[in-house]
Every structure is written in structure tokens, then in C-alpha cells.
């Protein structure tokens, strides 16, 4: 993710990837995690796959004295959209927690003669 094209989304994406990957390791016994990142002109979508489809992610009510329980609530609050998908094929990667963040489109570069250059 190029920082100049999605600077607002970059920090949020780092935070949410950390939360989702931490959830995978805290709540499953998986040895494998796949992360797919799709950068679009106006958004960034991140998908975190694990091979334990039987472990359903849940948004928990976090208690004041409790250390955990805030990961997916944070994802829900920060992401533009988010969800969980289970591919229908039995040999697929398992389940996927994904989220999208609105990005910012970089301003065009305009030369003195008025020619617009690709950013």
C-alpha cells in the first residue's frame, strides 16, 4: 500500500490487520494465515484467511477489566465495511475475515504547461 495514495487508510489497515491476525492465533490452532490486500483508487480491502472454518468470529462485549474482546469491535468501528465469508468448496482456505477502508485519491500532477501526468 503506497503511503502517498492511501495515507489515511494505511495506519488503519495496519491496526486492523494486527487485530484480525491476533484473533486468528488467539482463537484457532491454525499454523497458516493468508493475507490478501486489494488496493483500489478509492479504497483498500484486506482479507485474512485461516484454515479453521469451524471457529466463528464474534463481536464481543468488552469488559473494563478484561484484556481482550475488542478486536472485531474495533474492526467494525474503523472499517467502512467488514464481514466473514466461508467459501463453499471443501478444499478451500477455510474462512475469511475481510474489511474495507475508504482511501484517498492522490491529486493529479499537473505540469506548468497544463499537461496532467500519471501519479
Short mmCIF file of C-alpha atoms in Angstrom, two decimals:
data_model
loop_
_atom_site.label_atom_id
_atom_site.label_comp_id
_atom_site.label_asym_id
_atom_site.label_seq_id
_atom_site.Cartn_x
_atom_site.Cartn_y
_atom_site.Cartn_z
CA UNK A 1 0.00 0.00 0.00
CA UNK A 2 1.72 3.17 -1.15
CA UNK A 3 1.59 5.73 1.67
CA UNK A 4 1.02 8.68 -0.68
CA UNK A 5 -2.07 7.18 -2.29
CA UNK A 6 -3.86 5.89 0.79
CA UNK A 7 -2.20 7.64 3.69
CA UNK A 8 -5.40 7.82 5.72
CA UNK A 9 -6.13 4.13 5.20
CA UNK A 10 -2.57 2.84 5.75
CA UNK A 11 -2.47 3.29 9.53
CA UNK A 12 -5.99 1.93 9.95
CA UNK A 13 -5.16 -1.08 7.75
CA UNK A 14 -2.07 -1.87 9.85
CA UNK A 15 -4.11 -1.69 13.04
CA UNK A 16 -6.96 -3.85 11.76
CA UNK A 17 -4.66 -6.46 10.19
CA UNK A 18 -2.93 -6.75 13.56
CA UNK A 19 -6.28 -7.23 15.32
CA UNK A 20 -7.59 -9.84 12.88
CA UNK A 21 -4.35 -11.85 12.74
CA UNK A 22 -4.12 -11.75 16.54
CA UNK A 23 -7.67 -13.14 16.69
CA UNK A 24 -6.70 -16.00 14.38
CA UNK A 25 -3.83 -17.04 16.63
CA UNK A 26 -5.73 -16.44 19.86
CA UNK A 27 -8.85 -18.38 18.88
CA UNK A 28 -7.71 -21.11 16.47
CA UNK A 29 -4.97 -23.71 16.36
CA UNK A 30 -4.05 -22.84 12.79
CA UNK A 31 -0.50 -22.85 11.50
CA UNK A 32 -1.36 -20.92 8.35
CA UNK A 33 -2.71 -17.43 7.72
CA UNK A 34 -3.09 -15.83 4.29
CA UNK A 35 -3.48 -12.09 3.84
CA UNK A 36 -4.78 -10.64 0.58
CA UNK A 37 -4.69 -6.89 0.03
CA UNK A 38 -6.54 -5.18 -2.83
CA UNK A 39 -5.78 -1.53 -3.43
CA UNK A 40 -8.37 0.37 -5.46
CA UNK A 41 -8.44 4.07 -6.37
CA UNK A 42 -10.83 4.93 -3.54
CA UNK A 43 -10.50 2.04 -1.11
CA UNK A 44 -8.34 -0.73 0.30
CA UNK A 45 -9.73 -4.19 1.03
CA UNK A 46 -7.90 -6.68 3.22
CA UNK A 47 -8.84 -10.35 3.57
CA UNK A 48 -7.34 -12.54 6.30
CA UNK A 49 -7.83 -16.29 5.70
CA UNK A 50 -7.27 -19.14 8.11
CA UNK A 51 -7.86 -22.88 7.76
CA UNK A 52 -10.26 -23.25 10.71
CA UNK A 53 -13.76 -22.57 9.34
CA UNK A 54 -15.40 -24.12 12.41
CA UNK A 55 -14.24 -21.22 14.62
CA UNK A 56 -16.79 -18.47 14.03
CA UNK A 57 -15.59 -14.93 14.76
CA UNK A 58 -17.85 -12.95 17.09
CA UNK A 59 -18.03 -9.34 18.16
CA UNK A 60 -17.79 -9.47 21.94
CA UNK A 61 -18.84 -7.06 24.65
CA UNK A 62 -15.56 -5.95 26.17
CA UNK A 63 -15.48 -5.62 29.93
CA UNK A 64 -13.45 -2.89 31.63
CA UNK A 65 -11.11 -5.26 33.47
CA UNK A 66 -10.69 -7.69 30.58
CA UNK A 67 -7.63 -7.53 28.35
CA UNK A 68 -9.22 -8.97 25.20
CA UNK A 69 -12.55 -8.88 23.44
CA UNK A 70 -12.16 -5.66 21.49
CA UNK A 71 -10.65 -6.81 18.17
CA UNK A 72 -13.70 -7.26 15.98
CA UNK A 73 -15.50 -4.38 17.68
CA UNK A 74 -12.56 -2.19 16.64
CA UNK A 75 -12.74 -3.59 13.10
CA UNK A 76 -16.48 -2.80 12.99
CA UNK A 77 -15.90 0.77 14.19
CA UNK A 78 -12.92 1.63 11.97
CA UNK A 79 -13.68 -0.19 8.71
CA UNK A 80 -16.04 1.18 6.10
CA UNK A 81 -17.34 -2.39 5.64
CA UNK A 82 -16.37 -5.76 7.05
CA UNK A 83 -17.58 -9.32 7.19
CA UNK A 84 -16.81 -13.02 7.40
CA UNK A 85 -17.08 -15.44 4.49
CA UNK A 86 -16.83 -19.19 4.22
CA UNK A 87 -16.01 -20.49 0.74
CA UNK A 88 -18.30 -23.29 -0.38
CA UNK A 89 -15.54 -25.57 -1.65
CA UNK A 90 -14.34 -28.15 0.91
CA UNK A 91 -10.69 -27.79 -0.10
CA UNK A 92 -10.71 -24.00 0.17
CA UNK A 93 -8.58 -21.97 2.56
CA UNK A 94 -11.17 -22.01 5.32
CA UNK A 95 -12.80 -18.78 6.42
CA UNK A 96 -12.02 -15.18 5.69
CA UNK A 97 -12.43 -12.07 7.82
CA UNK A 98 -12.29 -9.10 5.48
CA UNK A 99 -12.59 -5.35 5.78
CA UNK A 100 -12.57 -2.33 3.51
CA UNK A 101 -11.31 1.14 4.26
CA UNK A 102 -12.03 4.29 2.31
CA UNK A 103 -8.84 5.70 0.90
CA UNK A 104 -7.89 8.99 -0.62
CA UNK A 105 -7.23 9.51 -4.27
CA UNK A 106 -3.94 11.37 -4.81
CA UNK A 107 -4.23 14.70 -6.56
CA UNK A 108 -3.07 14.70 -10.17
CA UNK A 109 0.37 16.04 -11.00
CA UNK A 110 -0.03 19.00 -13.36
CA UNK A 111 2.94 20.50 -15.15
CA UNK A 112 3.25 24.24 -15.82
CA UNK A 113 2.12 23.70 -19.39
CA UNK A 114 -1.09 22.11 -18.10
CA UNK A 115 -0.26 18.52 -19.00
CA UNK A 116 -1.59 16.07 -16.42
CA UNK A 117 0.89 13.34 -15.52
CA UNK A 118 0.04 9.94 -14.10
CA UNK A 119 0.64 9.88 -10.34
#
